[in-house]
Amino acid sequence: MADTSQGATMDRILQEISAVGRRLEGTDSMMASLTEDTKSMRLDIAGFQSRVTALERRVTTVESQAMHASDGEQELLYLRSKVIDLEGRSHRDNVRFLGFPEEIGSADVQSFLKNTLPQLTGLTFDPAELQRAHRLGPKHREGVNHPQPIIVCFLRHTLA
């Protein structure tokens, strides 16, 4: 009887061992599935990391370009103000004369004014003070009585 009870115990132990073996087989297949899922996730994460790195490079490039653009805007504003100032300065010494006859050609305007201004004003000035003189705009048609103004730029001129 001892042999039969030992045999029954052994059978029970074998049955439990085989049940544990079957459970372990199911666990092995689950572990294999988890391992595959983990590998897949690692690959996905590596892909995301490379994409994030590429995006960071692009953002850095755009930020540096934006900084240079704002520098360019500042420079553009500065240059605009400088052009306005220079245009204003170049016009300060200009004097406009009206009513002189149209027959005076563009080439003769400067010599005409060098001779005529001292006679008209009674003032003497150095002819070198007259930098340039020219008619303003296109020549009028025949029969029009509105002579073009003459613009004269003096080297040094102060308004009285």
PDB file of C-alpha atoms in Angstrom, residues 7-133:
ATOM      1  CA  GLY A   7       2.577   6.125  -6.778  1.00  0.00           C
ATOM      2  CA  ALA A   8      -0.572   8.269  -6.349  1.00  0.00           C
ATOM      3  CA  THR A   9       1.498  11.097  -4.850  1.00  0.00           C
ATOM      4  CA  MET A  10       3.971  10.816  -7.661  1.00  0.00           C
ATOM      5  CA  ASP A  11       1.152  10.938 -10.204  1.00  0.00           C
ATOM      6  CA  ARG A  12      -0.243  14.057  -8.551  1.00  0.00           C
ATOM      7  CA  ILE A  13       3.188  15.651  -8.532  1.00  0.00           C
ATOM      8  CA  LEU A  14       3.662  14.764 -12.220  1.00  0.00           C
ATOM      9  CA  GLN A  15       0.261  16.216 -13.065  1.00  0.00           C
ATOM     10  CA  GLU A  16       1.077  19.446 -11.258  1.00  0.00           C
ATOM     11  CA  ILE A  17       4.485  19.596 -12.914  1.00  0.00           C
ATOM     12  CA  SER A  18       2.894  19.129 -16.327  1.00  0.00           C
ATOM     13  CA  ALA A  19       0.278  21.808 -15.462  1.00  0.00           C
ATOM     14  CA  VAL A  20       3.107  24.170 -14.469  1.00  0.00           C
ATOM     15  CA  GLY A  21       4.910  23.247 -17.709  1.00  0.00           C
ATOM     16  CA  ARG A  22       1.817  24.105 -19.752  1.00  0.00           C
ATOM     17  CA  ARG A  23       1.543  27.445 -17.955  1.00  0.00           C
ATOM     18  CA  LEU A  24       5.227  28.102 -18.597  1.00  0.00           C
ATOM     19  CA  GLU A  25       4.729  27.352 -22.297  1.00  0.00           C
ATOM     20  CA  GLY A  26       1.974  30.006 -22.396  1.00  0.00           C
ATOM     21  CA  THR A  27       4.294  32.387 -20.540  1.00  0.00           C
ATOM     22  CA  ASP A  28       7.078  31.735 -23.053  1.00  0.00           C
ATOM     23  CA  SER A  29       4.828  32.685 -25.942  1.00  0.00           C
ATOM     24  CA  MET A  30       3.719  35.815 -24.052  1.00  0.00           C
ATOM     25  CA  MET A  31       7.350  36.692 -23.321  1.00  0.00           C
ATOM     26  CA  ALA A  32       8.216  36.265 -26.983  1.00  0.00           C
ATOM     27  CA  SER A  33       5.303  38.544 -27.926  1.00  0.00           C
ATOM     28  CA  LEU A  34       6.406  41.141 -25.328  1.00  0.00           C
ATOM     29  CA  THR A  35       9.973  40.950 -26.615  1.00  0.00           C
ATOM     30  CA  GLU A  36       8.771  41.621 -30.175  1.00  0.00           C
ATOM     31  CA  ASP A  37       6.592  44.509 -28.990  1.00  0.00           C
ATOM     32  CA  THR A  38       9.524  45.981 -27.060  1.00  0.00           C
ATOM     33  CA  LYS A  39      11.795  45.744 -30.115  1.00  0.00           C
ATOM     34  CA  SER A  40       9.136  47.443 -32.230  1.00  0.00           C
ATOM     35  CA  MET A  41       8.767  50.225 -29.656  1.00  0.00           C
ATOM     36  CA  ARG A  42      12.545  50.708 -29.529  1.00  0.00           C
ATOM     37  CA  LEU A  43      12.611  51.111 -33.291  1.00  0.00           C
ATOM     38  CA  ASP A  44       9.719  53.587 -33.149  1.00  0.00           C
ATOM     39  CA  ILE A  45      11.436  55.570 -30.388  1.00  0.00           C
ATOM     40  CA  ALA A  46      14.701  55.636 -32.359  1.00  0.00           C
ATOM     41  CA  GLY A  47      12.783  56.945 -35.394  1.00  0.00           C
ATOM     42  CA  PHE A  48      11.114  59.616 -33.275  1.00  0.00           C
ATOM     43  CA  GLN A  49      14.467  60.640 -31.811  1.00  0.00           C
ATOM     44  CA  SER A  50      15.995  61.085 -35.250  1.00  0.00           C
ATOM     45  CA  ARG A  51      12.977  63.110 -36.402  1.00  0.00           C
ATOM     46  CA  VAL A  52      13.131  65.316 -33.275  1.00  0.00           C
ATOM     47  CA  THR A  53      16.861  65.869 -33.842  1.00  0.00           C
ATOM     48  CA  ALA A  54      16.205  66.892 -37.467  1.00  0.00           C
ATOM     49  CA  LEU A  55      13.412  69.238 -36.347  1.00  0.00           C
ATOM     50  CA  GLU A  56      15.658  70.797 -33.693  1.00  0.00           C
ATOM     51  CA  ARG A  57      18.264  71.524 -36.378  1.00  0.00           C
ATOM     52  CA  ARG A  58      15.643  73.112 -38.601  1.00  0.00           C
ATOM     53  CA  VAL A  59      14.256  75.236 -35.753  1.00  0.00           C
ATOM     54  CA  THR A  60      17.771  76.401 -34.875  1.00  0.00           C
ATOM     55  CA  THR A  61      18.336  77.391 -38.497  1.00  0.00           C
ATOM     56  CA  VAL A  62      15.044  79.288 -38.670  1.00  0.00           C
ATOM     57  CA  GLU A  63      15.771  81.062 -35.380  1.00  0.00           C
ATOM     58  CA  SER A  64      19.177  82.225 -36.589  1.00  0.00           C
ATOM     59  CA  GLN A  65      17.640  83.424 -39.867  1.00  0.00           C
ATOM     60  CA  ALA A  66      14.962  85.282 -37.923  1.00  0.00           C
ATOM     61  CA  MET A  67      17.640  86.993 -35.831  1.00  0.00           C
ATOM     62  CA  HIS A  68      19.470  88.056 -38.985  1.00  0.00           C
ATOM     63  CA  ALA A  69      16.192  89.271 -40.492  1.00  0.00           C
ATOM     64  CA  SER A  70      15.507  91.480 -37.475  1.00  0.00           C
ATOM     65  CA  ASP A  71      19.067  92.821 -37.778  1.00  0.00           C
ATOM     66  CA  GLY A  72      18.339  93.518 -41.437  1.00  0.00           C
ATOM     67  CA  GLU A  73      15.111  95.322 -40.535  1.00  0.00           C
ATOM     68  CA  GLN A  74      16.974  97.481 -38.039  1.00  0.00           C
ATOM     69  CA  GLU A  75      19.588  98.297 -40.648  1.00  0.00           C
ATOM     70  CA  LEU A  76      16.882  99.061 -43.213  1.00  0.00           C
ATOM     71  CA  LEU A  77      15.186 101.501 -40.827  1.00  0.00           C
ATOM     72  CA  TYR A  78      18.527 103.148 -40.095  1.00  0.00           C
ATOM     73  CA  LEU A  79      19.365 103.460 -43.801  1.00  0.00           C
ATOM     74  CA  ARG A  80      15.920 104.881 -44.587  1.00  0.00           C
ATOM     75  CA  SER A  81      16.328 107.590 -41.959  1.00  0.00           C
ATOM     76  CA  LYS A  82      19.792 108.326 -43.312  1.00  0.00           C
ATOM     77  CA  VAL A  83      18.498 108.656 -46.898  1.00  0.00           C
ATOM     78  CA  ILE A  84      15.740 111.025 -45.744  1.00  0.00           C
ATOM     79  CA  ASP A  85      18.320 113.118 -43.885  1.00  0.00           C
ATOM     80  CA  LEU A  86      20.695 113.198 -46.865  1.00  0.00           C
ATOM     81  CA  GLU A  87      17.888 114.144 -49.252  1.00  0.00           C
ATOM     82  CA  GLY A  88      16.894 116.947 -46.931  1.00  0.00           C
ATOM     83  CA  ARG A  89      20.467 118.176 -46.671  1.00  0.00           C
ATOM     84  CA  SER A  90      20.976 118.129 -50.426  1.00  0.00           C
ATOM     85  CA  HIS A  91      17.900 120.338 -50.890  1.00  0.00           C
ATOM     86  CA  ARG A  92      18.708 122.854 -48.139  1.00  0.00           C
ATOM     87  CA  ASP A  93      20.998 125.021 -50.216  1.00  0.00           C
ATOM     88  CA  ASN A  94      18.645 125.060 -53.197  1.00  0.00           C
ATOM     89  CA  VAL A  95      16.979 128.323 -54.184  1.00  0.00           C
ATOM     90  CA  ARG A  96      14.136 128.490 -56.642  1.00  0.00           C
ATOM     91  CA  PHE A  97      13.933 131.384 -59.092  1.00  0.00           C
ATOM     92  CA  LEU A  98      10.741 132.117 -61.010  1.00  0.00           C
ATOM     93  CA  GLY A  99      10.010 134.323 -63.998  1.00  0.00           C
ATOM     94  CA  PHE A 100      13.219 134.100 -65.979  1.00  0.00           C
ATOM     95  CA  PRO A 101      12.624 133.733 -69.711  1.00  0.00           C
ATOM     96  CA  GLU A 102      12.504 130.303 -71.311  1.00  0.00           C
ATOM     97  CA  GLU A 103      15.024 131.283 -73.983  1.00  0.00           C
ATOM     98  CA  ILE A 104      17.846 130.618 -71.541  1.00  0.00           C
ATOM     99  CA  GLY A 105      18.909 127.063 -72.346  1.00  0.00           C
ATOM    100  CA  SER A 106      19.845 124.501 -69.754  1.00  0.00           C
ATOM    101  CA  ALA A 107      23.556 124.852 -70.522  1.00  0.00           C
ATOM    102  CA  ASP A 108      23.429 128.666 -70.253  1.00  0.00           C
ATOM    103  CA  VAL A 109      21.447 128.878 -66.997  1.00  0.00           C
ATOM    104  CA  GLN A 110      24.475 128.802 -64.707  1.00  0.00           C
ATOM    105  CA  SER A 111      26.464 131.433 -66.642  1.00  0.00           C
ATOM    106  CA  PHE A 112      23.304 133.589 -66.978  1.00  0.00           C
ATOM    107  CA  LEU A 113      22.757 133.522 -63.206  1.00  0.00           C
ATOM    108  CA  LYS A 114      26.421 134.249 -62.427  1.00  0.00           C
ATOM    109  CA  ASN A 115      26.079 137.465 -64.441  1.00  0.00           C
ATOM    110  CA  THR A 116      22.473 138.399 -63.613  1.00  0.00           C
ATOM    111  CA  LEU A 117      22.191 137.743 -59.851  1.00  0.00           C
ATOM    112  CA  PRO A 118      24.768 140.366 -58.786  1.00  0.00           C
ATOM    113  CA  GLN A 119      23.005 142.945 -61.018  1.00  0.00           C
ATOM    114  CA  LEU A 120      19.517 142.122 -59.684  1.00  0.00           C
ATOM    115  CA  THR A 121      20.390 141.825 -55.997  1.00  0.00           C
ATOM    116  CA  GLY A 122      23.218 144.308 -55.729  1.00  0.00           C
ATOM    117  CA  LEU A 123      25.157 141.657 -53.836  1.00  0.00           C
ATOM    118  CA  THR A 124      28.526 140.372 -54.818  1.00  0.00           C
ATOM    119  CA  PHE A 125      29.286 136.704 -54.450  1.00  0.00           C
ATOM    120  CA  ASP A 126      31.980 134.396 -55.611  1.00  0.00           C
ATOM    121  CA  PRO A 127      30.824 132.614 -58.793  1.00  0.00           C
ATOM    122  CA  ALA A 128      32.312 129.426 -57.320  1.00  0.00           C
ATOM    123  CA  GLU A 129      29.553 129.587 -54.668  1.00  0.00           C
ATOM    124  CA  LEU A 130      27.081 128.576 -57.385  1.00  0.00           C
ATOM    125  CA  GLN A 131      27.404 124.791 -57.554  1.00  0.00           C
ATOM    126  CA  ARG A 132      24.755 123.993 -60.130  1.00  0.00           C
ATOM    127  CA  ALA A 133      21.704 125.496 -61.793  1.00  0.00           C
TER     128      ALA A 133
END
